[in-house]
CSV table of C-alpha atoms in Angstrom, one decimal:
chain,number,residue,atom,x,y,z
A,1,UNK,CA,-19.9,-2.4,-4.8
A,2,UNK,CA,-17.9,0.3,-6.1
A,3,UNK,CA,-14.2,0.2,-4.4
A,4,UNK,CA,-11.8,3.3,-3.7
A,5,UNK,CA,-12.0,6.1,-6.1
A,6,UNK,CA,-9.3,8.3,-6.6
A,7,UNK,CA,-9.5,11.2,-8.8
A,8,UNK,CA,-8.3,13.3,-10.8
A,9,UNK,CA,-6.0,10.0,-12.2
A,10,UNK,CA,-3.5,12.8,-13.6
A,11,UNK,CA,-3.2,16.3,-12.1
A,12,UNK,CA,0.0,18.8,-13.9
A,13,UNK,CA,0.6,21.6,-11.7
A,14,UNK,CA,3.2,24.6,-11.8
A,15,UNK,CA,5.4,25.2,-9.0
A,16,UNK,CA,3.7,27.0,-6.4
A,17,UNK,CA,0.3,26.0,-7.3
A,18,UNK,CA,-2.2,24.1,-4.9
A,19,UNK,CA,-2.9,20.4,-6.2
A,20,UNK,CA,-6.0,18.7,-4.4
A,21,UNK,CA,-6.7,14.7,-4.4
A,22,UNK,CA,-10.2,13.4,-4.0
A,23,UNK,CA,-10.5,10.1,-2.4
A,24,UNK,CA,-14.0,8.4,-1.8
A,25,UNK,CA,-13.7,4.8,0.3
A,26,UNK,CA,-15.2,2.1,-0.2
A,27,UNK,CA,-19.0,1.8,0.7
A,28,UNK,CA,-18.9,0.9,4.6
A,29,UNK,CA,-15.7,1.6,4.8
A,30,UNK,CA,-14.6,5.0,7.3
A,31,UNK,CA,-10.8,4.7,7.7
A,32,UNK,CA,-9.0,6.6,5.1
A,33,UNK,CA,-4.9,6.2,4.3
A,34,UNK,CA,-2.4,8.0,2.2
A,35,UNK,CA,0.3,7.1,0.9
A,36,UNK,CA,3.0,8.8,-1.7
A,37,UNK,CA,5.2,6.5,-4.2
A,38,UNK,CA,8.1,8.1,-5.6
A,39,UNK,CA,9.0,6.6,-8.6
A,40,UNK,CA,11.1,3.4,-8.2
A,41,UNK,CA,10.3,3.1,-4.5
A,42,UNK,CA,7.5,1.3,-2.1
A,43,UNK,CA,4.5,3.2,-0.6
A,44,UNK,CA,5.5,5.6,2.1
A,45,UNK,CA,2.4,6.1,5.0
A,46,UNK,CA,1.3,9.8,4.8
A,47,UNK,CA,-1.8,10.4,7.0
A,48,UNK,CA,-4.9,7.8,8.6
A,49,UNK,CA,-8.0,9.2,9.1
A,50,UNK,CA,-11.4,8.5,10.3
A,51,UNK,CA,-14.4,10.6,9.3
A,52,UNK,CA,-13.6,14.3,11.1
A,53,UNK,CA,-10.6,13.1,12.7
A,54,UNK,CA,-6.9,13.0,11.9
A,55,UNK,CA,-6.0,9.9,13.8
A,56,UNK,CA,-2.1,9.0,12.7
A,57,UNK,CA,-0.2,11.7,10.7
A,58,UNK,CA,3.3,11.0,11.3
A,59,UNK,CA,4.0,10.5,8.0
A,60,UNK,CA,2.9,14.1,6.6
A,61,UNK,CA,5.4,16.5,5.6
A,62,UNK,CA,4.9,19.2,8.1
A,63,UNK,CA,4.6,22.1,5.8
A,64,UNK,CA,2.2,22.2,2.9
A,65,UNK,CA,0.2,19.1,2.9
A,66,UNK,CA,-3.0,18.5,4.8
A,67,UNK,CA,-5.7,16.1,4.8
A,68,UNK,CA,-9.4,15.8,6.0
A,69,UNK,CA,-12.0,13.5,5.9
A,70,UNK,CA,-15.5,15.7,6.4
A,71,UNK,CA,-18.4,14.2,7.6
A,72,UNK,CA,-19.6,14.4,4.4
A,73,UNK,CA,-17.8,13.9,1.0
A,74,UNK,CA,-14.7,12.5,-0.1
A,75,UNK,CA,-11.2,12.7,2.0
A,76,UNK,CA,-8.7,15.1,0.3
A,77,UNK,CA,-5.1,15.6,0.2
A,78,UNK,CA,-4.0,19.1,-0.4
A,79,UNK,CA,-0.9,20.6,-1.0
A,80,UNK,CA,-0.1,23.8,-1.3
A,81,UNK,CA,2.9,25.6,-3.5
A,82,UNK,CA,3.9,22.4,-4.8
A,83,UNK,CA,7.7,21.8,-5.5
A,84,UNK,CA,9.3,19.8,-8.3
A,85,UNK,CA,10.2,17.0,-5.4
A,86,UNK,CA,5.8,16.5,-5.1
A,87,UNK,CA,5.8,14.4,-8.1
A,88,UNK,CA,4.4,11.4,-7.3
A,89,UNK,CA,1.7,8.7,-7.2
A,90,UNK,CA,-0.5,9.3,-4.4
A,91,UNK,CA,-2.6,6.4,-3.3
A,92,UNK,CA,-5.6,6.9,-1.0
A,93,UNK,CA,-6.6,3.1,0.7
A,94,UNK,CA,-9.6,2.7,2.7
A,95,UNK,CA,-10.7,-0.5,5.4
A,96,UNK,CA,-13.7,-1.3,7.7
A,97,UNK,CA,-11.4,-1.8,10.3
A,98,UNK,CA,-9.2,-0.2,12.4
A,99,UNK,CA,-6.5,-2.6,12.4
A,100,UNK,CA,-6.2,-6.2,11.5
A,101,UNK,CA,-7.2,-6.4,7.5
A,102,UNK,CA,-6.0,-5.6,4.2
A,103,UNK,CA,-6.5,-1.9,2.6
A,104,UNK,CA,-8.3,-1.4,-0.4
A,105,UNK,CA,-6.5,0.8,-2.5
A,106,UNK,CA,-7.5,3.3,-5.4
A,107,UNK,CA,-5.5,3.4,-8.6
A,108,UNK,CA,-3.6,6.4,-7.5
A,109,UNK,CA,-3.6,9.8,-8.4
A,110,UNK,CA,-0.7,10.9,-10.7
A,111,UNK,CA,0.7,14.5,-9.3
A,112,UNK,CA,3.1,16.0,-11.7
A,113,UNK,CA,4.7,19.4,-11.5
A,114,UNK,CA,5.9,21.6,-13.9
B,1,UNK,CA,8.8,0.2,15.4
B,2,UNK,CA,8.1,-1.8,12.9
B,3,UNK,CA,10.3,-2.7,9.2
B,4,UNK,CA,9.4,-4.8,6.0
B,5,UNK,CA,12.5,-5.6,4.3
B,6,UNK,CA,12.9,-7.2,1.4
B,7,UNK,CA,15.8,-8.3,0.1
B,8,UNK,CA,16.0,-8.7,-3.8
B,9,UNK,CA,14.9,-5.7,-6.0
B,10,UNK,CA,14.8,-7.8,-8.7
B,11,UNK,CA,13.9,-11.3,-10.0
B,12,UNK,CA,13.3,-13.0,-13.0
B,13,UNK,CA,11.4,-16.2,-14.0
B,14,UNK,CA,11.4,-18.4,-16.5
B,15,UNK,CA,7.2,-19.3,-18.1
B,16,UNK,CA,5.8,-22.2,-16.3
B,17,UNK,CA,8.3,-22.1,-13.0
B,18,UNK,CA,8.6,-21.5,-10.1
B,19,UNK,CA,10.0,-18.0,-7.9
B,20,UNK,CA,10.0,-16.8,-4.4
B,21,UNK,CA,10.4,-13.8,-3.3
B,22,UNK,CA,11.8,-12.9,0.3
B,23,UNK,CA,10.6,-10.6,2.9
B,24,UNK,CA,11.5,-10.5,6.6
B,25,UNK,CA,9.9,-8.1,9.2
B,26,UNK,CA,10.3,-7.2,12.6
B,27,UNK,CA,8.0,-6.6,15.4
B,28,UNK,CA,7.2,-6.9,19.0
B,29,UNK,CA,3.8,-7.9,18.4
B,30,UNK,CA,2.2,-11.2,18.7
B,31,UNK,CA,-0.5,-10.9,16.8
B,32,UNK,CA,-0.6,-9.6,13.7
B,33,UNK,CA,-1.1,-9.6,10.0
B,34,UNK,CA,1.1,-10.0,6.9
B,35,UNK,CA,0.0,-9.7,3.4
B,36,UNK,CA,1.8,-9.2,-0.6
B,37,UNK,CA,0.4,-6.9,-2.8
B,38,UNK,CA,1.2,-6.8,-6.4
B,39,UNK,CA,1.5,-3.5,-8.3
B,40,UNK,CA,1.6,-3.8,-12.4
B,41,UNK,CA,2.8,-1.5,-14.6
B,42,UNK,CA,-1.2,-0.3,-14.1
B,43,UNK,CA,0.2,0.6,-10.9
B,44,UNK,CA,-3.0,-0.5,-9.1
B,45,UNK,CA,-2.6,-2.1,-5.9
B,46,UNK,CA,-4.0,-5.8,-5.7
B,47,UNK,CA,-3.8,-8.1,-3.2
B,48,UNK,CA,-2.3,-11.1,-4.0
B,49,UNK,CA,-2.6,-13.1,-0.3
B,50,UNK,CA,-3.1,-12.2,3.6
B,51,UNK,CA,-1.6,-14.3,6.2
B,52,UNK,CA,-2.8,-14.1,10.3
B,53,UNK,CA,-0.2,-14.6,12.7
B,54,UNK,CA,-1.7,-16.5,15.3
B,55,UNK,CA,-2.7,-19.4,12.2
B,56,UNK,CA,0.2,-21.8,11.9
B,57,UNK,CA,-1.1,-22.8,8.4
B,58,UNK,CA,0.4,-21.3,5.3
B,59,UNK,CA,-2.0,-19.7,3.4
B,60,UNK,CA,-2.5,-20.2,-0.1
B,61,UNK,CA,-4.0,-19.0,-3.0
B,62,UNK,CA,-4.2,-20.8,-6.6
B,63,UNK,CA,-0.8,-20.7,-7.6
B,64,UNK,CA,0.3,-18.3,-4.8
B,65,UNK,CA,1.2,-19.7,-1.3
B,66,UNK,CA,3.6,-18.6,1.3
B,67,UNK,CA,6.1,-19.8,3.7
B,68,UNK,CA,5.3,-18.2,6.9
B,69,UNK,CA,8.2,-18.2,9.7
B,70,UNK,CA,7.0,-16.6,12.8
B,71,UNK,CA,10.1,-17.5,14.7
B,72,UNK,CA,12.4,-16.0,12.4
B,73,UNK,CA,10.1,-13.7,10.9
B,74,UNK,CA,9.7,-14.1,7.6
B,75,UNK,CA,6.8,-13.9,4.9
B,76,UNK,CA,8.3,-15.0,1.2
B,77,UNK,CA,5.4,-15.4,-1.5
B,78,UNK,CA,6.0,-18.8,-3.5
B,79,UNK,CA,4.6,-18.1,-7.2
B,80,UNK,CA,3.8,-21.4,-9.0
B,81,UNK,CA,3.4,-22.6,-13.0
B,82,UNK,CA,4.6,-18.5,-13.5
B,83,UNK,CA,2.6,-16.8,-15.9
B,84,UNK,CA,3.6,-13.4,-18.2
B,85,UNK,CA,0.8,-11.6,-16.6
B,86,UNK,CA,2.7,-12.6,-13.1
B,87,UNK,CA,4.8,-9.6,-14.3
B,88,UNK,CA,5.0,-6.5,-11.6
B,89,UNK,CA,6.2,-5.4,-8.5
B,90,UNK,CA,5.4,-7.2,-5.3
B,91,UNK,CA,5.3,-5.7,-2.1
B,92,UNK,CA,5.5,-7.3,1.1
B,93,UNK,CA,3.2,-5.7,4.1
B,94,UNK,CA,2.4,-5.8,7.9
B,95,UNK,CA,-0.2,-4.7,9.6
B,96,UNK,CA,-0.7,-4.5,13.5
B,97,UNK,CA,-3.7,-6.7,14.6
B,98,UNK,CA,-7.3,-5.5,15.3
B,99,UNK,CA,-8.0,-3.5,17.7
B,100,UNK,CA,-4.9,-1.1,17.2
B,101,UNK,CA,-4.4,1.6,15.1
B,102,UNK,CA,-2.2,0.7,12.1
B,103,UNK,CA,-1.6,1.7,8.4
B,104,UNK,CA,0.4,-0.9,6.3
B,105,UNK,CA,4.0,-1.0,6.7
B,106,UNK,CA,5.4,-1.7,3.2
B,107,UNK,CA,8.9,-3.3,2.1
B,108,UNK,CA,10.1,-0.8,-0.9
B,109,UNK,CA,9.5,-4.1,-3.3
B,110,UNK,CA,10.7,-6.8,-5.7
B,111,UNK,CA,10.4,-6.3,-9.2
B,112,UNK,CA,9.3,-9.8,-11.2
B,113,UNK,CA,10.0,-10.3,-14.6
B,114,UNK,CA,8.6,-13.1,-16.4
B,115,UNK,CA,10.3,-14.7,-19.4
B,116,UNK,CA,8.6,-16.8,-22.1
């Protein structure tokens, strides 16, 4: 059983361009997190969402980043005209359950810009 | 709202002993769900153990076990016999219980060192 997969691992990106992370849960599993780690610091909640629905986003920047989770396909995290201050890990975690249990997480997707 | 905080950024361990590592939360919740993940230079996210609110027991795991204080709300992780691979950050968690939405809340960590 194949758990969360995150790619690309390492995306370089010059200010202004778009950066998009992939995220695919685990198998049976249809909530989706996001969450950013600066370097030196915890996990910071980003966005939850269920398949077609963004359910908590309070964490989201309100400018430039969005997320969906299609029907079909992998969730993705965009942001658009990325700044110097968007360099981060970015860790998509996925559960069978709404609330209650542990995430899975991915091994993170490394955003660096230029 | 809920907070994870935890209190030393870093720690350091002697081979063979034992550490714990502090965390206190707070909530208004009853029921709900604790957990400490470990993050390795790898930087993968793996949980280490997962504690229920409503069970009194302590729950353990190998060398890992935790001291659980509902009251006074606190989680700290109790690493036993410590080994180099023991070596990472931990993070503690909370979680709101099933039923209700909820992402991980996440303390911003303890870094472990291990010594040989």
């Amino acid at each position: 059983n194949a758990g969360v997969m995150q790619n690309p691992r390492h995306l370089v990106r010059r200010r202004g361009q778009e950066a998009r992370l992939r995220c695919s849960p685990m198998k049976g599993h249809s909530h989706v997190y996001w969450y950013r780690q600066l370097p030196e610091e915890g996990l910071k909640f980003m966005v939850y969402l269920q398949k077609e629905n963004i359910i908590d986003e309070s964490g989201m920047p309100k400018e430039r980043f969005s997320a969906e989770f299609p029907k079909e396909g992998p969730s993705i995290l965009r942001i658009q005209q990325v700044v110097r201050g968007d360099s981060a890990a970015y860790f998509c975690a996925s559960s069978p359950l709404q609330g209650g249990g542990e995430l899975f997480f991915g091994e993170g997707s490394r955003l660096t810009v230029l | 709202a809920q907070t994870v905080t935890q209190s030393q950024p870093e720690m350091s361990v002697q081979e063979a002993e034992t550490v714990t590592l502090s965390c206190t939360y707070d909530t208004s919740e009853s029921d709900y769900y604790l957990f400490w993940y470990k993050q390795p230079p790898s930087r993968q996210m793996i949980l280490v153990i997962r504690q229920e609110a409503y069970k009194q027991q302590n729950a353990t795991e190998n060398r890992f076990s935790v001291n659980f204080q509902k009251a006074a709300k606190s989680f700290s992780l109790k690493i036993s016999d410590s080994q180099l691979g023991d070596a990472a950050m931990y993070f503690c968690a909370y979680r709101r219980p099933r039923g209700s939405q909820g992402n991980l809340i996440f303390g911003k960590g303890t870094k472990l060192s291990v010594k040989p």
